[in-house]
Short mmCIF file of C-alpha atoms and ligand atoms in Angstrom, two decimals:
data_model
loop_
_atom_site.label_atom_id
_atom_site.label_comp_id
_atom_site.label_asym_id
_atom_site.label_seq_id
_atom_site.Cartn_x
_atom_site.Cartn_y
_atom_site.Cartn_z
CA MET A 1 -77.98 61.05 32.79
CA LYS A 2 -78.91 60.86 29.13
CA ILE A 3 -76.54 58.54 27.34
CA ALA A 4 -76.10 57.27 23.80
CA VAL A 5 -74.01 54.19 23.05
CA ILE A 6 -72.88 53.72 19.47
CA GLY A 7 -72.14 50.09 18.64
CA THR A 8 -74.47 47.57 20.27
CA GLY A 9 -72.18 44.53 20.42
CA TYR A 10 -70.70 42.62 23.34
CA VAL A 11 -69.36 45.80 24.95
CA GLY A 12 -71.96 48.36 23.89
CA LEU A 13 -75.01 46.30 24.81
CA VAL A 14 -73.61 45.25 28.18
CA THR A 15 -72.40 48.67 29.26
CA GLY A 16 -75.49 50.46 27.90
CA THR A 17 -77.71 48.02 29.80
CA CYS A 18 -75.73 48.42 33.03
CA PHE A 19 -75.92 52.22 32.75
CA ALA A 20 -79.70 51.94 32.25
CA ASP A 21 -79.94 49.62 35.24
CA CYS A 22 -78.62 52.44 37.43
CA GLY A 23 -81.49 54.70 36.32
CA ASN A 24 -79.89 56.46 33.37
CA ASP A 25 -81.72 56.94 30.04
CA VAL A 26 -79.75 55.00 27.46
CA THR A 27 -80.16 54.77 23.69
CA CYS A 28 -78.14 52.03 22.03
CA ILE A 29 -77.40 52.74 18.39
CA ASP A 30 -76.20 50.27 15.79
CA LYS A 31 -76.04 50.34 12.01
CA ASP A 32 -77.03 46.66 11.91
CA ALA A 33 -80.81 46.90 11.47
CA ARG A 34 -81.28 43.16 12.14
CA LYS A 35 -79.69 43.54 15.60
CA ILE A 36 -81.79 46.59 16.46
CA ASP A 37 -85.03 45.00 15.17
CA LEU A 38 -84.32 41.88 17.24
CA LEU A 39 -83.67 43.98 20.37
CA ASN A 40 -86.80 46.07 19.80
CA ALA A 41 -88.74 42.81 19.44
CA GLY A 42 -87.51 41.66 22.89
CA GLY A 43 -84.76 39.38 21.59
CA ILE A 44 -81.04 39.49 22.13
CA PRO A 45 -78.30 39.09 19.47
CA ILE A 46 -75.55 37.57 21.66
CA PHE A 47 -75.26 35.09 24.51
CA GLU A 48 -74.02 36.60 27.74
CA PRO A 49 -75.18 35.16 31.09
CA GLY A 50 -77.89 37.30 32.69
CA LEU A 51 -77.97 39.89 29.92
CA SER A 52 -81.24 38.90 28.30
CA GLU A 53 -83.29 39.43 31.50
CA MET A 54 -81.50 42.68 32.25
CA VAL A 55 -82.12 44.08 28.76
CA ARG A 56 -85.80 43.13 28.88
CA HIS A 57 -86.29 44.62 32.34
CA ASN A 58 -84.68 47.97 31.49
CA ALA A 59 -86.32 48.20 28.06
CA GLN A 60 -89.75 47.58 29.68
CA ALA A 61 -88.98 50.30 32.25
CA GLY A 62 -88.42 52.70 29.34
CA ARG A 63 -84.78 53.40 30.25
CA LEU A 64 -83.18 51.40 27.42
CA MET A 65 -83.96 52.20 23.80
CA PHE A 66 -82.57 50.85 20.49
CA THR A 67 -82.26 52.61 17.16
CA THR A 68 -80.32 52.61 13.90
CA ASP A 69 -80.76 56.37 13.60
CA LEU A 70 -77.63 58.02 15.00
CA ALA A 71 -78.90 61.60 14.66
CA THR A 72 -82.03 60.98 16.75
CA GLY A 73 -80.22 58.61 19.11
CA ILE A 74 -77.65 61.24 20.17
CA ALA A 75 -79.91 64.31 20.02
CA SER A 76 -80.63 64.57 23.74
CA ALA A 77 -77.57 62.69 25.04
CA GLN A 78 -75.01 64.53 27.15
CA LEU A 79 -72.65 61.55 26.98
CA ILE A 80 -71.97 59.57 23.79
CA PHE A 81 -70.09 56.30 24.21
CA ILE A 82 -68.39 54.69 21.23
CA ALA A 83 -68.19 50.90 21.38
CA VAL A 84 -67.82 49.93 17.74
CA GLY A 85 -65.47 47.10 16.71
CA THR A 86 -61.79 47.71 16.03
CA PRO A 87 -60.73 44.49 14.33
CA GLN A 88 -57.33 43.65 12.96
CA ALA A 89 -56.36 45.01 9.54
CA ASP A 90 -54.32 42.90 7.11
CA ASP A 91 -51.05 44.54 8.22
CA GLY A 92 -51.73 43.74 11.92
CA SER A 93 -52.74 47.28 12.85
CA ALA A 94 -56.13 48.13 14.36
CA ASP A 95 -58.67 48.84 11.64
CA LEU A 96 -60.25 52.08 12.76
CA SER A 97 -62.57 52.54 9.78
CA THR A 98 -65.73 52.16 11.88
CA VAL A 99 -64.41 54.62 14.48
CA TRP A 100 -63.73 57.19 11.79
CA ALA A 101 -67.14 56.53 10.19
CA VAL A 102 -68.72 57.31 13.56
CA ALA A 103 -66.60 60.48 13.93
CA ASP A 104 -67.77 61.71 10.54
CA GLU A 105 -71.42 60.99 11.37
CA LEU A 106 -71.10 62.70 14.76
CA ALA A 107 -69.46 65.76 13.23
CA LYS A 108 -72.56 66.21 11.09
CA HIS A 109 -75.16 65.54 13.77
CA ILE A 110 -73.85 66.80 17.12
CA ASN A 111 -76.34 69.44 18.12
CA GLY A 112 -74.82 70.98 21.29
CA PRO A 113 -72.11 70.59 23.94
CA LYS A 114 -71.39 66.89 24.56
CA ILE A 115 -68.84 64.49 25.95
CA VAL A 116 -67.82 61.76 23.53
CA VAL A 117 -66.27 58.75 25.30
CA ILE A 118 -64.22 56.27 23.31
CA LYS A 119 -64.71 52.85 24.86
CA SER A 120 -63.50 50.85 21.87
CA THR A 121 -59.90 49.64 22.15
CA VAL A 122 -57.93 52.07 19.98
CA PRO A 123 -54.22 52.82 19.41
CA VAL A 124 -52.58 55.61 21.33
CA GLY A 125 -53.28 58.91 19.58
CA THR A 126 -56.78 58.00 18.40
CA ASN A 127 -58.45 60.23 21.00
CA ARG A 128 -56.58 63.27 19.76
CA ALA A 129 -57.16 62.42 16.09
CA PHE A 130 -60.86 61.84 16.81
CA ALA A 131 -61.27 65.31 18.37
CA GLU A 132 -59.52 66.89 15.37
CA ARG A 133 -61.68 64.93 12.93
CA LEU A 134 -64.87 66.23 14.59
CA VAL A 135 -63.73 69.79 14.05
CA LYS A 136 -62.59 69.14 10.47
CA GLY A 137 -65.92 67.42 9.81
CA GLY A 138 -67.75 70.67 10.63
CA CYS A 139 -68.78 70.12 14.26
CA GLN A 140 -69.61 73.60 15.56
CA HIS A 141 -70.24 72.69 19.18
CA PRO A 142 -67.88 72.32 22.16
CA VAL A 143 -67.15 68.62 22.43
CA ASP A 144 -64.85 66.88 24.90
CA VAL A 145 -63.41 63.56 23.75
CA ALA A 146 -62.55 61.25 26.64
CA SER A 147 -61.11 57.73 26.66
CA ASN A 148 -62.58 55.02 28.86
CA PRO A 149 -61.13 51.62 27.95
CA GLU A 150 -63.27 48.62 28.75
CA PHE A 151 -61.91 45.64 30.72
CA LEU A 152 -64.99 43.40 30.88
CA LYS A 153 -64.62 39.70 30.11
CA GLU A 154 -67.18 37.93 27.94
CA GLY A 155 -68.93 35.29 30.03
CA ALA A 156 -68.73 37.49 33.15
CA ALA A 157 -69.42 40.82 31.44
CA ILE A 158 -72.28 42.03 33.65
CA GLU A 159 -70.43 41.28 36.88
CA ASP A 160 -67.30 42.99 35.50
CA CYS A 161 -69.31 45.99 34.41
CA LEU A 162 -71.23 46.39 37.66
CA LYS A 163 -68.21 45.69 39.85
CA PRO A 164 -65.11 46.67 37.86
CA ASP A 165 -61.64 46.11 39.36
CA ARG A 166 -61.05 49.74 38.36
CA VAL A 167 -62.41 52.38 36.00
CA VAL A 168 -59.85 54.18 33.88
CA VAL A 169 -60.67 57.49 32.23
CA GLY A 170 -58.46 59.60 30.02
CA VAL A 171 -59.49 63.27 29.94
CA ARG A 172 -58.09 66.68 29.04
CA ARG A 173 -60.24 68.60 31.55
CA PRO A 174 -61.07 67.69 35.20
CA GLU A 175 -64.70 68.67 34.65
CA VAL A 176 -65.09 65.77 32.24
CA ALA A 177 -63.60 63.35 34.77
CA ALA A 178 -66.13 64.65 37.32
CA VAL A 179 -69.08 63.79 35.03
CA LEU A 180 -67.69 60.32 34.41
CA ARG A 181 -67.01 59.80 38.12
CA GLU A 182 -70.67 60.59 38.81
CA LEU A 183 -71.81 58.17 36.14
CA TYR A 184 -69.64 55.37 37.48
CA ALA A 185 -70.27 56.10 41.19
CA PRO A 186 -72.90 53.31 41.57
CA PHE A 187 -70.33 50.76 40.34
CA LEU A 188 -67.55 51.98 42.63
CA ARG A 189 -69.35 52.02 45.96
CA THR A 190 -67.04 49.41 47.51
CA GLU A 191 -64.00 51.67 47.18
CA ARG A 192 -63.07 50.47 43.72
CA PRO A 193 -60.59 52.88 42.13
CA PHE A 194 -61.53 55.54 39.59
CA LEU A 195 -58.29 56.38 37.85
CA VAL A 196 -57.94 59.66 35.95
CA MET A 197 -55.12 60.13 33.46
CA SER A 198 -54.42 61.52 29.99
CA PRO A 199 -56.24 59.96 27.06
CA GLU A 200 -52.92 58.67 25.76
CA SER A 201 -52.19 56.85 29.04
CA ALA A 202 -55.73 55.45 29.12
CA GLU A 203 -55.38 54.14 25.56
CA MET A 204 -52.03 52.59 26.42
CA THR A 205 -53.37 51.06 29.67
CA LYS A 206 -55.79 48.87 27.74
CA TYR A 207 -53.12 47.53 25.34
CA THR A 208 -50.66 46.98 28.19
CA ALA A 209 -53.24 45.03 30.20
CA ASN A 210 -54.13 42.74 27.32
CA ALA A 211 -50.52 42.26 26.26
CA LEU A 212 -49.54 41.27 29.80
CA LEU A 213 -52.45 38.82 30.15
CA ALA A 214 -51.58 37.27 26.77
CA THR A 215 -47.95 37.06 27.90
CA LYS A 216 -48.95 35.07 31.00
CA ILE A 217 -50.84 32.57 28.84
CA SER A 218 -48.06 32.13 26.30
CA PHE A 219 -45.52 31.86 29.12
CA ILE A 220 -47.32 29.05 30.91
CA ASN A 221 -47.95 27.29 27.58
CA GLU A 222 -44.25 27.41 26.78
CA MET A 223 -43.48 25.95 30.21
CA ALA A 224 -46.16 23.26 29.63
CA ASN A 225 -44.54 22.19 26.39
CA LEU A 226 -41.21 21.96 28.16
CA CYS A 227 -42.82 19.91 30.98
CA GLU A 228 -44.10 17.38 28.46
CA ARG A 229 -40.61 16.84 27.08
CA LEU A 230 -38.94 16.75 30.50
CA GLY A 231 -41.35 14.42 32.26
CA ALA A 232 -42.66 17.12 34.61
CA ASP A 233 -46.35 17.92 35.26
CA ILE A 234 -47.34 21.51 34.49
CA ASN A 235 -50.19 21.35 36.98
CA ASP A 236 -47.82 20.56 39.83
CA VAL A 237 -45.46 23.26 38.57
CA ARG A 238 -48.34 25.77 38.36
CA ARG A 239 -49.27 25.05 41.95
CA GLY A 240 -45.63 25.21 42.93
CA ILE A 241 -45.26 28.75 41.57
CA GLY A 242 -48.75 30.15 42.24
CA HIS A 243 -48.40 30.28 46.02
CA ASP A 244 -45.68 32.84 45.59
CA VAL A 245 -47.64 36.11 46.03
CA ARG A 246 -45.47 37.79 43.42
CA ILE A 247 -46.73 35.26 40.88
CA GLY A 248 -50.24 34.15 41.90
CA PHE A 249 -52.58 31.73 40.13
CA HIS A 250 -54.59 34.00 37.83
CA PHE A 251 -54.27 33.52 34.10
CA LEU A 252 -51.61 30.85 34.40
CA PHE A 253 -53.57 27.91 33.03
CA PRO A 254 -51.96 26.01 30.16
CA GLY A 255 -54.22 25.28 27.20
CA ALA A 256 -54.81 25.24 23.46
CA GLY A 257 -53.91 28.92 23.06
CA TYR A 258 -55.85 32.13 23.54
CA GLY A 259 -58.38 33.45 21.04
CA GLY A 260 -61.26 35.86 21.15
CA SER A 261 -61.94 39.27 19.77
CA CYS A 262 -59.36 41.05 21.94
CA PHE A 263 -56.03 39.42 22.80
CA PRO A 264 -54.93 38.39 19.29
CA LYS A 265 -55.80 41.66 17.64
CA ASP A 266 -54.66 43.88 20.51
CA VAL A 267 -51.27 42.17 20.78
CA ASN A 268 -50.85 42.54 17.03
CA ALA A 269 -51.90 46.19 17.14
CA LEU A 270 -49.29 46.86 19.83
CA VAL A 271 -46.60 45.07 17.83
CA TYR A 272 -47.59 47.21 14.83
CA LEU A 273 -47.53 50.38 16.91
CA ALA A 274 -44.03 49.61 18.23
CA ARG A 275 -42.71 48.76 14.75
CA SER A 276 -44.15 51.95 13.30
CA LEU A 277 -41.99 53.80 15.83
CA GLY A 278 -38.90 51.88 14.74
CA LEU A 279 -38.89 49.74 17.90
CA THR A 280 -38.66 45.94 18.07
CA PRO A 281 -41.25 44.54 20.48
CA HIS A 282 -39.33 41.37 21.45
CA VAL A 283 -41.60 40.08 24.23
CA ILE A 284 -45.00 40.55 22.63
CA ASP A 285 -43.69 39.35 19.27
CA ALA A 286 -42.77 36.09 20.99
CA VAL A 287 -46.13 35.96 22.81
CA ASN A 288 -47.83 35.98 19.43
CA ARG A 289 -45.62 33.30 17.91
CA VAL A 290 -46.01 31.02 20.92
CA ASN A 291 -49.77 31.38 20.76
CA ASP A 292 -49.96 30.65 17.04
CA ALA A 293 -47.98 27.46 17.65
CA GLN A 294 -50.07 26.55 20.71
CA LYS A 295 -53.30 26.65 18.73
CA LYS A 296 -51.83 23.80 16.65
CA VAL A 297 -50.84 21.61 19.62
CA LEU A 298 -54.06 19.59 19.71
CA GLY A 299 -53.83 18.90 15.99
CA ARG A 300 -50.23 17.73 16.43
CA LYS A 301 -51.20 15.35 19.26
CA ILE A 302 -54.03 13.94 17.11
CA ARG A 303 -51.64 13.34 14.21
CA GLU A 304 -49.12 11.73 16.51
CA HIS A 305 -51.79 9.37 17.85
CA TYR A 306 -53.40 8.26 14.59
CA GLY A 307 -50.50 8.78 12.21
CA GLU A 308 -50.43 11.32 9.39
CA ASN A 309 -53.13 9.62 7.34
CA LEU A 310 -56.30 10.76 9.07
CA ALA A 311 -58.61 10.65 6.03
CA GLY A 312 -61.77 8.74 6.83
CA LYS A 313 -61.50 9.21 10.60
CA THR A 314 -64.32 10.83 12.55
CA LEU A 315 -63.56 13.00 15.56
CA ALA A 316 -65.83 14.71 18.06
CA ILE A 317 -65.09 18.22 19.33
CA TRP A 318 -66.48 19.57 22.58
CA GLY A 319 -66.27 23.35 22.93
CA LEU A 320 -66.14 25.80 20.02
CA ALA A 321 -66.45 29.24 21.67
CA PHE A 322 -63.11 30.92 22.37
CA LYS A 323 -63.91 30.57 26.08
CA PRO A 324 -66.77 29.25 28.19
CA ARG A 325 -69.97 31.22 28.90
CA THR A 326 -69.93 33.02 25.54
CA ASP A 327 -71.05 32.30 22.00
CA ASP A 328 -68.14 34.30 20.53
CA VAL A 329 -65.93 32.28 18.16
CA ARG A 330 -63.72 35.07 16.87
CA GLU A 331 -60.11 33.76 16.60
CA ALA A 332 -61.14 30.71 18.66
CA PRO A 333 -58.58 27.89 18.87
CA SER A 334 -61.40 25.57 17.74
CA LEU A 335 -61.24 27.20 14.28
CA THR A 336 -57.55 26.28 13.91
CA LEU A 337 -58.29 22.68 14.84
CA ILE A 338 -61.39 22.39 12.66
CA ASN A 339 -59.56 23.83 9.64
CA GLU A 340 -56.62 21.47 10.08
CA LEU A 341 -58.78 18.38 10.55
CA LEU A 342 -61.09 19.18 7.65
CA ALA A 343 -58.04 19.68 5.40
CA LEU A 344 -56.83 16.21 6.42
CA GLY A 345 -60.15 14.64 5.42
CA VAL A 346 -61.47 14.06 8.98
CA SER A 347 -65.24 14.10 9.56
CA LEU A 348 -66.19 16.23 12.55
CA ARG A 349 -69.08 15.95 14.98
CA VAL A 350 -69.18 19.07 17.15
CA HIS A 351 -70.95 20.35 20.23
CA ASP A 352 -70.95 23.66 22.10
CA PRO A 353 -73.66 24.82 24.51
CA GLU A 354 -73.93 28.30 22.92
CA ALA A 355 -71.59 28.81 19.97
CA MET A 356 -73.02 26.37 17.39
CA PRO A 357 -74.98 28.98 15.41
CA ASN A 358 -71.82 31.07 14.99
CA ILE A 359 -69.78 28.03 13.93
CA LYS A 360 -72.55 26.95 11.57
CA ALA A 361 -72.42 30.39 9.94
CA ILE A 362 -68.77 29.65 9.07
CA TYR A 363 -68.77 25.96 8.21
CA GLY A 364 -72.35 25.21 7.14
CA ASP A 365 -72.90 21.54 6.40
CA ARG A 366 -69.19 20.64 6.45
CA LEU A 367 -69.62 19.66 10.13
CA VAL A 368 -72.17 17.53 11.95
CA TYR A 369 -73.73 19.53 14.81
CA SER A 370 -74.97 17.82 17.92
CA ASP A 371 -77.28 19.51 20.44
CA ARG A 372 -76.05 17.21 23.17
CA PRO A 373 -72.40 16.56 24.13
CA TYR A 374 -72.86 12.78 24.08
CA GLY A 375 -74.55 12.89 20.67
CA ALA A 376 -71.31 14.23 19.21
CA LEU A 377 -69.46 11.12 20.42
CA GLU A 378 -71.66 8.61 18.61
CA GLY A 379 -69.47 6.74 16.17
CA ALA A 380 -66.50 9.07 16.66
CA ASP A 381 -62.97 7.66 16.77
CA GLY A 382 -61.94 10.07 19.53
CA LEU A 383 -62.81 13.34 21.29
CA ALA A 384 -60.99 16.68 21.30
CA ILE A 385 -61.91 19.24 23.99
CA VAL A 386 -61.15 22.84 23.11
CA THR A 387 -63.27 24.95 25.49
CA GLU A 388 -63.60 24.39 29.23
CA TRP A 389 -67.37 24.67 29.66
CA GLN A 390 -68.42 23.68 33.19
CA GLN A 391 -70.66 20.89 31.92
CA PHE A 392 -67.66 19.06 30.43
CA ARG A 393 -65.86 18.84 33.79
CA ASN A 394 -67.74 15.93 35.27
CA PRO A 395 -69.08 13.80 32.41
CA ASP A 396 -70.25 10.20 32.37
CA PHE A 397 -66.97 8.53 31.43
CA GLU A 398 -68.57 5.10 31.21
CA LEU A 399 -71.05 6.34 28.63
CA MET A 400 -68.32 8.15 26.75
CA ARG A 401 -66.25 5.00 26.53
CA ARG A 402 -69.22 3.11 25.15
CA LEU A 403 -70.02 5.76 22.54
CA LEU A 404 -66.49 6.32 21.22
CA GLN A 405 -65.03 3.81 18.76
CA GLU A 406 -61.75 4.15 20.61
CA PRO A 407 -61.55 5.63 24.13
CA VAL A 408 -59.17 8.46 23.40
CA ILE A 409 -59.45 12.11 24.47
CA PHE A 410 -57.32 15.06 23.38
CA ASP A 411 -57.95 17.63 26.10
CA GLY A 412 -56.81 21.16 25.28
CA ARG A 413 -57.91 22.50 28.72
CA ASN A 414 -56.65 19.91 31.25
CA LEU A 415 -60.14 19.22 32.59
CA TYR A 416 -59.42 15.78 34.02
CA GLU A 417 -56.87 14.00 36.19
CA PRO A 418 -54.62 11.75 34.07
CA LYS A 419 -54.61 9.04 36.77
CA HIS A 420 -58.40 9.02 36.86
CA MET A 421 -58.59 8.83 33.07
CA SER A 422 -56.19 5.94 33.02
CA GLU A 423 -58.36 4.07 35.55
CA ALA A 424 -61.46 4.91 33.53
CA GLY A 425 -59.89 3.16 30.54
CA PHE A 426 -58.96 6.11 28.39
CA THR A 427 -55.91 7.13 26.45
CA TYR A 428 -55.78 10.72 27.60
CA TYR A 429 -53.69 13.51 26.08
CA SER A 430 -53.58 16.84 27.90
CA ILE A 431 -51.32 19.91 27.94
CA GLY A 432 -47.99 19.81 29.77
CA ARG A 433 -48.62 16.40 31.33
CA ALA A 434 -47.66 12.86 30.38
CA VAL A 435 -50.07 10.87 28.21
CA ALA A 436 -52.28 8.60 30.36
CA ARG A 437 -52.88 5.08 29.01
CA PRO A 438 -55.77 2.75 29.96
CA ALA A 439 -55.00 0.86 33.15
CA ARG A 440 -57.07 -2.15 32.01
CA ALA A 441 -56.48 -4.01 28.79
P1 NAD B 1 -68.85 43.84 18.34
O1 NAD B 1 -68.35 43.52 17.00
O2 NAD B 1 -69.55 42.80 19.16
O3 NAD B 1 -69.82 45.12 18.28
C1 NAD B 1 -69.55 46.23 17.53
C2 NAD B 1 -70.88 46.80 17.02
O4 NAD B 1 -70.64 48.06 16.39
C3 NAD B 1 -71.55 45.91 15.96
O5 NAD B 1 -72.87 45.58 16.41
C4 NAD B 1 -71.57 46.78 14.72
O6 NAD B 1 -72.70 46.55 13.91
C5 NAD B 1 -71.56 48.16 15.33
N1 NAD B 1 -71.11 49.21 14.41
C6 NAD B 1 -70.09 49.21 13.53
N2 NAD B 1 -70.03 50.37 12.87
C7 NAD B 1 -71.03 51.13 13.31
C8 NAD B 1 -71.48 52.44 13.01
N3 NAD B 1 -70.85 53.20 12.10
N4 NAD B 1 -72.55 52.90 13.68
C9 NAD B 1 -73.18 52.17 14.61
N5 NAD B 1 -72.79 50.92 14.93
C10 NAD B 1 -71.73 50.40 14.30
O7 NAD B 1 -67.58 44.37 19.13
P2 NAD B 1 -67.25 44.25 20.69
O8 NAD B 1 -66.73 42.88 21.00
O9 NAD B 1 -68.38 44.78 21.48
O10 NAD B 1 -66.01 45.23 20.82
C11 NAD B 1 -66.18 46.64 20.71
C12 NAD B 1 -64.88 47.30 21.14
O11 NAD B 1 -64.63 47.03 22.51
C13 NAD B 1 -63.64 46.80 20.38
O12 NAD B 1 -62.75 47.87 20.21
C14 NAD B 1 -63.04 45.78 21.33
O13 NAD B 1 -61.65 45.63 21.16
C15 NAD B 1 -63.35 46.40 22.69
N6 NAD B 1 -63.47 45.45 23.78
C16 NAD B 1 -64.13 44.27 23.63
C17 NAD B 1 -64.26 43.40 24.69
C18 NAD B 1 -64.97 42.06 24.51
O14 NAD B 1 -64.84 41.24 25.40
N7 NAD B 1 -65.70 41.85 23.42
C19 NAD B 1 -63.71 43.71 25.93
C20 NAD B 1 -63.07 44.93 26.09
C21 NAD B 1 -62.94 45.81 25.00
#
């Protein structure tokens, strides 16, 4: 099939590349000329495991093209995917300005019958409004507008794209579903479901999925905070509940709060949507509030340990990306911690395997950046861990104790066993578990 993908970010580049990998001709379009120039020069603008090789391979095979020119990019496409960003507006709603900008461009340039597929996460009703906008914008050709929400996870995006748990499409005509089923057939060979519904239900499916996942995280964080006060261990409790098949283990890890480019803004957009209908979204409102508070938990523990006067202290931070295996720092809990500590006059030495350029773009020389995790510890009074990168799970504790001025760790991801940390000579704060103190003097 001939496919155009508008918006070459985390979603557009991954899905476009996966479509090309199945033999389709794909043109990725973006208005950001730097991104397109980099891709045309053989580079890649984001970190996503395995993506770089896959982009190069498909580009060299002539199946994957990049352009800033929308009119040429869509000219021969039968399917046009939209994967532009839908960030949060000031009032909490989804900012659809880029989606509408694309609609207006498409209305001018569509040159024949096409299927436009909205992959961006958009509020219920956007599909219908998009179709109307094309007509109002002067589009003379028969165009179907379908919805196809994306469920991939950064850090495992290729795997999720090639082997999705399910594909959801929202269509108004069965013929459109048939085209999309054919496109997705290579990804669904192992009997993975292809679910056809109305565009409204497809749009709502995406928000419901993210709101429920965010709810699980805020729920377990609330239980973790209770455990700390009650002398219970959230990890034991988690295991105690997870074996119940109605509950399970997925997405029930306590931590320093969720971030990223999806959960925070999508939960807020759903809250806004409900309020605009005169409804009070009690559960998801609370999910939001719990998460905002949870992002401040590490800062609170640090202040409790050192006292309120932190000026002049130096702390190391391991993990800046909002989750491991990505360089994305949008809404990352690390930002909340960094902002709080900088405001208190703390000097920060930070390390992340992939996200340092994105953090540097925000904080410049206000932080000290270390290429190596242990380098960040040199001369630091303590260490805070915000992202659970694999390489932090089994570190050299002896070396860490030698490098830190004081052997104290504030772990926002429960990477270590408190008993082990106590034996290794650390004061160890984690989430939902008692503070471990050094066993030796
Ligand atoms: P992104 O910010 O990484 O990429 C969006 C791209 O669109 C940018 O490169 C931007 O330059 C480009 N763009 C903006 N306006 C344009 C225009 N008029 N013409 C051409 N290009 C334009 O965003 P993302 O993380 O890929 O997310 C895209 C959508 O997918 C969002 O709605 C998001 O909620 C949804 N989503 C994201 C994820 C994820 O993990 N990132 C997962 C599922 C769904």
